Coordinates of C-alpha atoms in Angstrom, one line a residue:
Chain V
M72 CA -29.5 -35.4 55.4
P73 CA -26.4 -35.2 53.2
S74 CA -23.2 -34.2 54.8
P75 CA -22.2 -30.6 54.0
P76 CA -19.5 -30.2 51.4
N77 CA -16.1 -30.4 53.0
S78 CA -14.4 -28.0 50.6
Q79 CA -14.7 -25.0 52.9
I80 CA -13.3 -26.4 56.1
S81 CA -9.8 -26.9 54.7
D82 CA -9.9 -23.2 53.9
L83 CA -8.2 -22.7 57.2
N84 CA -4.5 -22.9 56.6
R85 CA -5.0 -24.4 53.1
P86 CA -2.0 -23.6 50.9
L87 CA -2.4 -20.9 48.3
T88 CA -1.6 -21.8 44.7
V89 CA -1.0 -19.4 41.9
Q90 CA -4.2 -20.9 40.3
E91 CA -6.2 -19.7 43.3
L92 CA -4.6 -16.3 43.3
L93 CA -5.7 -16.0 39.6
Q94 CA -9.2 -17.2 40.4
K95 CA -9.7 -14.8 43.3
R96 CA -7.9 -11.7 42.1
G97 CA -7.0 -12.3 38.4
K98 CA -9.8 -10.2 37.0
E99 CA -9.6 -7.4 39.5
W100 CA -5.9 -7.0 39.0
D101 CA -5.9 -7.6 35.2
L102 CA -3.6 -10.6 35.6
E103 CA -3.0 -12.6 32.4
I104 CA -1.0 -15.9 32.2
V105 CA 1.8 -15.4 29.7
T106 CA 3.2 -18.9 30.0
G107 CA 4.0 -21.6 32.6
H108 CA 0.5 -23.1 32.7
D109 CA 2.0 -26.3 34.0
G110 CA 3.2 -24.6 37.1
L111 CA -0.1 -23.0 38.2
D112 CA -0.4 -25.4 41.1
S113 CA 2.9 -24.1 42.6
V114 CA 2.3 -22.8 46.2
I115 CA 2.8 -19.2 47.4
S116 CA 4.0 -19.7 51.0
T117 CA 5.0 -16.2 52.1
A118 CA 3.2 -12.9 51.9
E119 CA 6.5 -11.0 51.2
L120 CA 7.3 -10.0 47.7
N121 CA 10.7 -9.6 46.0
R122 CA 12.1 -7.4 43.3
P123 CA 14.8 -9.6 41.8
G124 CA 16.9 -6.6 40.5
L125 CA 20.1 -7.6 42.4
A126 CA 19.8 -11.2 41.5
L127 CA 19.5 -10.4 37.9
A128 CA 22.6 -8.2 38.3
G129 CA 24.5 -11.2 39.6
Y130 CA 24.2 -11.0 43.4
Y131 CA 22.7 -14.3 44.7
E132 CA 24.2 -14.4 48.2
V133 CA 20.9 -13.1 49.7
F134 CA 18.0 -13.8 47.3
S135 CA 14.5 -14.5 48.6
A136 CA 13.6 -17.0 45.8
Q137 CA 10.6 -18.4 47.7
R138 CA 8.8 -15.1 47.3
V139 CA 6.6 -14.0 44.4
Q140 CA 9.1 -12.2 42.1
I141 CA 7.9 -8.8 40.8
I142 CA 9.5 -7.5 37.6
G143 CA 8.8 -3.8 37.4
L144 CA 10.1 -1.1 35.2
T145 CA 13.6 -1.1 36.8
E146 CA 14.1 -4.8 36.2
S147 CA 12.7 -4.7 32.7
S148 CA 14.9 -1.7 31.7
F149 CA 18.0 -3.4 33.2
L150 CA 17.3 -6.6 31.3
K151 CA 16.8 -4.6 28.1
S152 CA 20.2 -2.9 28.6
L153 CA 22.0 -6.3 28.6
S154 CA 23.2 -8.1 25.5
P155 CA 21.0 -11.2 24.6
D156 CA 23.6 -13.6 25.9
A157 CA 24.1 -11.7 29.2
R158 CA 20.3 -11.5 29.5
K159 CA 19.8 -15.2 29.0
F160 CA 22.5 -16.0 31.6
A161 CA 21.0 -13.6 34.2
I162 CA 17.5 -14.9 33.7
E163 CA 18.4 -18.5 33.7
K164 CA 20.6 -18.2 36.8
T165 CA 17.9 -16.2 38.7
L166 CA 15.1 -18.5 37.7
G167 CA 17.3 -21.5 38.5
F168 CA 16.0 -21.2 42.1
T169 CA 12.7 -22.6 43.2
I170 CA 10.3 -19.7 42.5
P171 CA 6.6 -19.7 43.0
C172 CA 5.7 -17.3 40.3
V173 CA 6.9 -14.2 38.3
I174 CA 4.7 -11.2 37.8
V175 CA 5.6 -8.5 35.2
T176 CA 3.9 -5.2 36.1
S177 CA 3.1 -2.0 34.3
G178 CA 2.3 -4.0 31.2
Q179 CA 6.0 -4.3 30.3
E180 CA 7.1 -6.2 27.2
I181 CA 8.4 -9.6 28.0
C182 CA 11.7 -10.6 26.5
T183 CA 12.0 -14.0 24.8
E184 CA 14.6 -15.2 27.3
L185 CA 12.2 -14.7 30.2
F186 CA 9.4 -16.3 28.3
D187 CA 11.5 -19.3 27.3
T188 CA 13.0 -19.9 30.7
C189 CA 9.6 -19.7 32.5
K190 CA 8.1 -22.0 29.9
A191 CA 10.9 -24.5 30.2
R192 CA 10.9 -24.5 34.0
S193 CA 7.1 -24.4 34.3
I194 CA 7.2 -21.2 36.4
P195 CA 4.0 -19.3 36.0
L196 CA 4.7 -16.0 34.3
L197 CA 1.9 -13.5 34.8
R198 CA 1.5 -9.9 33.6
T199 CA -0.6 -7.0 34.6
I200 CA -1.0 -3.5 33.3
Q201 CA -1.2 -2.2 36.8
I202 CA 1.6 0.1 38.1
T203 CA 4.2 -1.7 40.2
S204 CA 3.9 0.0 43.6
P205 CA 0.1 0.0 44.0
F206 CA 0.0 -3.5 42.7
Q207 CA 2.7 -4.7 45.1
S208 CA 0.7 -3.1 47.9
D209 CA -2.5 -4.7 46.9
L210 CA -0.9 -8.1 46.4
G211 CA 1.1 -7.9 49.7
H212 CA -2.1 -7.0 51.6
Y213 CA -4.1 -9.8 50.0
L214 CA -1.3 -12.4 50.7
E215 CA -0.9 -11.2 54.3
R216 CA -4.6 -11.8 55.0
R217 CA -4.8 -15.0 53.0
L218 CA -1.7 -16.6 54.5
A219 CA -2.3 -15.5 58.0
P220 CA -2.1 -18.5 60.3
S221 CA -5.5 -19.5 61.8
W222 CA -6.8 -21.6 64.6
T223 CA -10.2 -22.4 66.1
V224 CA -11.0 -21.6 69.8
H225 CA -14.0 -22.6 71.9
G226 CA -16.1 -19.6 72.9
V227 CA -18.6 -17.0 71.8
M228 CA -17.4 -14.2 69.6
M229 CA -19.5 -11.0 69.8
D230 CA -19.3 -7.5 68.4
V231 CA -20.1 -5.3 71.5
F232 CA -20.4 -1.6 70.7
G233 CA -18.3 -2.3 67.6
M234 CA -15.5 -4.0 69.6
G235 CA -14.7 -7.7 69.0
V236 CA -15.2 -9.5 72.3
L237 CA -14.3 -13.2 72.8
I238 CA -16.2 -14.8 75.7
R239 CA -14.6 -17.9 77.0
G240 CA -15.3 -20.4 79.8
K241 CA -16.0 -24.1 80.4
S242 CA -18.9 -25.9 78.7
G243 CA -22.1 -25.1 80.4
V244 CA -21.0 -21.9 82.2
G245 CA -23.5 -19.9 80.1
K246 CA -21.5 -18.4 77.3
S247 CA -24.2 -18.9 74.6
E248 CA -26.9 -17.6 76.9
C249 CA -24.8 -14.5 77.5
G250 CA -24.4 -14.2 73.8
L251 CA -28.2 -14.4 73.3
E252 CA -28.7 -11.7 75.9
L253 CA -26.2 -9.5 74.2
I254 CA -28.0 -10.0 70.8
E255 CA -31.2 -9.0 72.6
R256 CA -29.5 -5.8 73.7
G257 CA -28.6 -4.9 70.1
H258 CA -25.1 -6.4 69.8
R259 CA -24.0 -8.8 67.1
L260 CA -23.0 -12.4 66.9
I261 CA -19.8 -13.4 65.0
A262 CA -19.5 -17.0 66.1
D263 CA -20.9 -19.3 68.7
D264 CA -19.0 -22.3 70.1
V265 CA -16.3 -22.4 67.4
V266 CA -14.5 -19.2 66.6
V267 CA -11.9 -19.0 63.8
I268 CA -9.0 -16.8 64.9
R269 CA -6.6 -15.4 62.3
R270 CA -3.3 -13.7 63.2
V271 CA -2.6 -10.9 60.8
G272 CA 0.8 -9.2 61.1
K273 CA 2.6 -9.7 64.4
D274 CA 0.1 -8.7 67.0
E275 CA -3.4 -8.5 65.6
L276 CA -6.0 -11.2 65.9
Y277 CA -9.2 -11.3 63.8
A278 CA -12.1 -13.5 64.6
E279 CA -14.4 -14.9 62.0
T280 CA -17.5 -16.9 61.5
P281 CA -16.5 -20.5 60.9
P282 CA -17.3 -22.2 57.6
N283 CA -20.3 -24.6 57.6
I284 CA -21.6 -23.3 60.8
G285 CA -22.5 -19.7 60.1
Y286 CA -24.7 -18.1 62.7
H287 CA -26.2 -21.2 64.2
M288 CA -26.2 -21.6 67.9
E289 CA -26.7 -24.5 70.1
I290 CA -28.9 -23.7 73.1
R291 CA -29.4 -26.4 75.7
G292 CA -33.0 -27.3 76.1
I293 CA -34.1 -25.7 72.8
G294 CA -31.6 -27.1 70.2
I295 CA -30.1 -25.4 67.3
I296 CA -31.2 -22.0 66.3
D297 CA -30.3 -19.7 63.4
V298 CA -29.6 -16.3 64.8
E299 CA -29.8 -14.5 61.5
L300 CA -33.2 -16.0 60.8
L301 CA -34.5 -15.3 64.3
F302 CA -33.1 -11.8 64.9
G303 CA -32.3 -10.5 61.4
V304 CA -29.2 -9.3 59.7
R305 CA -28.6 -6.6 62.3
A306 CA -27.8 -9.3 64.8
V307 CA -24.8 -10.8 63.0
R308 CA -21.4 -9.8 61.7
E309 CA -18.8 -11.8 59.7
D310 CA -15.6 -10.8 61.4
A311 CA -14.0 -8.4 63.8
K312 CA -10.7 -7.5 65.3
L313 CA -10.4 -9.2 68.7
V314 CA -9.8 -6.5 71.3
L315 CA -11.1 -8.0 74.5
M316 CA -11.4 -11.4 76.1
I317 CA -13.9 -12.2 78.8
T318 CA -13.4 -15.3 80.8
M319 CA -16.5 -16.5 82.6
E320 CA -16.0 -18.9 85.6
P321 CA -18.1 -20.2 88.4
W322 CA -17.8 -17.9 91.4
D323 CA -15.1 -19.3 93.7
P324 CA -15.4 -17.8 97.2
D325 CA -11.7 -18.5 97.8
K326 CA -10.5 -16.6 94.8
E327 CA -9.7 -12.8 94.8
Y328 CA -11.4 -11.1 91.9
E329 CA -10.4 -7.7 90.5
R330 CA -12.2 -5.0 92.6
L331 CA -10.4 -1.8 91.5
G332 CA -9.1 -2.1 88.0
L333 CA -5.7 -0.7 88.9
A334 CA -3.7 -3.7 87.7
D335 CA -3.0 -4.4 84.1
R336 CA -5.1 -7.4 83.0
Y337 CA -3.8 -9.1 79.9
T338 CA -3.6 -12.6 78.6
T339 CA -1.6 -14.1 75.7
L340 CA -3.5 -15.7 72.8
F341 CA -1.5 -17.0 69.9
D342 CA 1.4 -14.8 70.9
C343 CA -0.7 -11.6 71.0
R344 CA -1.4 -9.6 74.1
I345 CA -5.1 -9.3 74.6
P346 CA -6.9 -7.5 77.5
E347 CA -8.7 -10.1 79.6
Y348 CA -11.4 -9.6 82.3
I349 CA -12.3 -12.5 84.5
L350 CA -16.0 -12.4 85.4
P351 CA -17.2 -14.7 88.2
V352 CA -20.6 -16.1 87.4
E353 CA -23.4 -16.6 89.9
P354 CA -27.1 -17.4 89.4
G355 CA -29.0 -14.2 88.8
R356 CA -25.9 -12.1 87.8
N357 CA -26.5 -10.3 84.5
I358 CA -23.4 -11.3 82.7
A359 CA -24.4 -9.6 79.4
K360 CA -24.6 -6.2 81.2
L361 CA -21.2 -6.9 82.7
V362 CA -19.7 -7.7 79.3
E363 CA -21.1 -4.4 78.0
V364 CA -19.5 -2.5 80.8
A365 CA -16.2 -4.4 80.4
A366 CA -16.2 -3.4 76.7
L367 CA -16.8 0.2 77.4
T368 CA -14.2 0.2 80.2
Q369 CA -11.7 -1.2 77.8
R370 CA -12.6 1.4 75.2
L371 CA -11.8 4.1 77.7
E372 CA -8.6 2.3 78.5
D373 CA -7.7 2.2 74.8
Q374 CA -8.2 6.0 74.7
G375 CA -5.7 6.3 77.6
I376 CA -8.2 6.7 80.4
N377 CA -7.9 4.4 83.3
V378 CA -10.8 5.4 85.6
A379 CA -9.4 3.6 88.6
R380 CA -6.1 5.3 88.3
E381 CA -7.7 8.7 87.8
F382 CA -10.0 8.1 90.8
D383 CA -7.0 7.1 92.9
Q384 CA -5.3 10.4 91.9
R385 CA -8.3 12.4 93.0
I386 CA -8.3 10.6 96.3
M387 CA -4.6 11.2 96.8
N388 CA -5.1 14.9 95.9
A389 CA -8.0 15.2 98.3
I390 CA -5.9 13.6 101.0
Q391 CA -3.2 16.2 100.4
K392 CA -5.9 19.0 100.2
K393 CA -5.2 19.8 96.5
A394 CA -7.7 20.5 93.9
A395 CA -9.1 17.7 91.9
P396 CA -7.3 17.3 88.6
M397 CA -9.2 18.2 85.4
R398 CA -10.1 15.2 83.4
Q399 CA -9.3 16.0 79.9
F400 CA -11.7 13.7 78.1
S401 CA -14.8 13.8 80.2
A402 CA -17.8 15.5 78.8
I403 CA -19.1 16.3 82.3
D404 CA -15.9 18.0 83.2
R405 CA -15.9 20.0 80.0
L406 CA -19.5 21.0 80.6
R407 CA -18.7 22.0 84.2
R408 CA -15.7 24.1 83.1
S409 CA -17.7 25.9 80.4
M410 CA -20.5 26.6 82.9
E411 CA -17.9 28.0 85.4
Q412 CA -16.6 30.3 82.7
D413 CA -20.1 31.6 82.0
Chain U
M30 CA -14.4 -56.0 63.0
T31 CA -11.2 -55.0 64.8
L32 CA -11.3 -51.6 66.3
S33 CA -8.5 -49.0 65.8
K34 CA -5.8 -49.2 68.4
V35 CA -5.8 -46.7 71.3
Q36 CA -2.3 -45.4 71.8
N37 CA -0.5 -43.6 74.6
T38 CA 0.5 -39.9 74.2
D39 CA 2.4 -37.6 76.5
T40 CA -0.7 -36.4 78.2
G41 CA -3.2 -39.2 77.6
H42 CA -4.4 -41.3 74.7
C43 CA -5.2 -41.1 71.0
A44 CA -6.5 -43.2 68.1
R45 CA -7.0 -42.7 64.4
V46 CA -10.4 -43.7 63.0
V47 CA -12.1 -43.6 59.7
I48 CA -15.7 -42.4 59.4
C49 CA -17.6 -45.4 58.0
N50 CA -21.3 -44.4 57.9
G51 CA -22.5 -43.2 54.6
L52 CA -23.7 -39.8 55.5
G53 CA -20.6 -38.8 57.5
L54 CA -20.7 -36.7 60.7
H55 CA -24.0 -35.0 60.2
L56 CA -26.1 -33.6 63.0
R57 CA -27.4 -36.8 64.6
P58 CA -24.1 -38.7 64.8
A59 CA -22.3 -35.5 65.8
S60 CA -24.6 -35.0 68.8
Q61 CA -24.2 -38.6 69.7
L62 CA -20.5 -38.2 69.7
V63 CA -20.6 -35.0 71.7
K64 CA -22.9 -36.6 74.3
L65 CA -20.5 -39.5 74.7
A66 CA -17.5 -37.2 74.9
S67 CA -19.2 -35.0 77.5
R68 CA -19.7 -38.0 79.7
F69 CA -16.0 -38.0 80.4
E70 CA -16.0 -34.9 82.5
T71 CA -12.5 -35.5 83.8
C72 CA -10.7 -35.2 80.5
E73 CA -10.5 -33.0 77.5
V74 CA -11.3 -34.6 74.2
T75 CA -10.4 -33.2 70.8
L76 CA -10.9 -34.3 67.2
T77 CA -8.5 -33.4 64.4
K78 CA -9.2 -33.6 60.7
N79 CA -6.9 -32.1 58.0
G80 CA -4.9 -30.3 60.7
Q81 CA -8.0 -28.7 62.2
T82 CA -8.5 -29.4 65.9
I83 CA -11.8 -28.9 67.7
N84 CA -13.3 -29.7 71.1
A85 CA -15.2 -33.0 70.9
K86 CA -17.7 -31.7 73.5
S87 CA -18.9 -29.0 71.2
I88 CA -21.6 -29.8 68.7
M89 CA -20.7 -26.9 66.4
G90 CA -17.1 -27.9 66.5
V91 CA -17.8 -31.5 65.4
I92 CA -20.1 -30.2 62.7
M93 CA -17.5 -27.8 61.4
L94 CA -15.2 -30.8 60.6
A95 CA -17.8 -31.8 58.0
A96 CA -16.2 -35.3 58.1
E97 CA -17.4 -37.3 55.2
Q98 CA -17.4 -41.1 54.8
G99 CA -13.9 -42.4 54.4
S100 CA -12.2 -39.4 56.1
E101 CA -9.7 -40.0 58.8
I102 CA -10.1 -38.4 62.2
L103 CA -7.6 -38.3 65.1
I104 CA -9.3 -38.7 68.5
E105 CA -7.2 -37.4 71.4
A106 CA -7.9 -37.2 75.1
H107 CA -6.0 -36.1 78.1
G108 CA -6.8 -36.2 81.7
D109 CA -8.4 -38.9 83.9
A110 CA -10.0 -41.8 82.0
S111 CA -8.6 -40.7 78.7
A112 CA -8.1 -44.3 77.6
E113 CA -11.7 -45.1 78.2
A114 CA -12.9 -42.0 76.5
V115 CA -10.9 -42.7 73.4
A116 CA -11.9 -46.3 73.3
A117 CA -15.6 -45.5 73.7
L118 CA -15.5 -42.9 70.9
V119 CA -13.6 -45.3 68.6
E120 CA -16.2 -47.9 69.2
M121 CA -19.0 -45.4 68.4
V122 CA -17.4 -44.1 65.2
E123 CA -16.4 -47.5 63.9
G124 CA -19.8 -48.8 64.7
G125 CA -21.2 -46.3 62.2
F126 CA -23.4 -44.6 64.9
G127 CA -25.9 -47.3 64.3
E128 CA -26.3 -46.1 60.7
T129 CA -25.3 -48.0 57.5

């Protein structure tokens, strides 16, 4: 059996070159290479963009040269207003820094000074007819996703009722079996065993199916199975936002497990705060069902409803002989109220 | 053949090896490697290739590395018997998994 091509694996944290940007989005964004073909392998290392207006005007104290430089209508008009000598000076000085690439937007005309400098310094000079602001927004969004740092973690990633749930636990604790049971119950597999986690922005984690592996699972006693082939396309999903972590561990009689749900339960994964439920595993315990209930409980929690706290409030009110509080979001309460009104 | 040297790390041991069998780390050698790593219950073993680190006790993880012939892999172990774990894995990889 030939070894799988290794091109995909390095996708994780692989540097982004201007060449790749052009390949991936060039057509969609009408990007054309004006000059600087020699510099197409230069690396874009940050998702932030820069409008070099102030630098062109002579202020270099704070100049984010490492960012992609966007020359919009403002910069173009300013350059046009300068005398040829002043223009040459401004452009040469600004492009004297190490710059990954310059993009002229709104289909602006490119002055000879800009063309010559980019050519001489092998800085890729691209142009698009797209309007600056929407283009910047698209490019920024793409770069943020593409340059998001990524890691792999050991676990099973599932979409449970549309929520991304990462199931973790030691080898052999039954994560994959739990995943299979969840698939049987109509939920979807994102990844088994190896999960790619990408951090987008400051505090959002996205989980993806790893390259090479796809929706294969290793089940002890059976071997490797292909979930998409066995259960169909409804049983799989490519990626999801990670909103809940389930940690499975063998039942430890000496350990106190959460019985009420009053305490906040969070863990930190790659600097992001993620709700975590620790589920003790015992033979015969239906973990898949517990994962479903945990996901639904977390969804209520995300909507601002903590059942344990509300229950506690009811009990306290009952102790003090007050009426039970109206729960605002409960369908049963709403029904009861409307029936009382009739 | 001289085996790659097992070195000390802060929490255990490590060694760099080069995959030498022609087909690279495909299913059969991957499962051999995972079986061997799993025998060392007292320590955690990881493999790193191109900055990507995976659990050496996970078949899917090892397969994901898609390590071809000639690629370099860092084997790390920490915990009890980490030196033995690394040494055993080095021997297996450099022995070509009994393949050519």
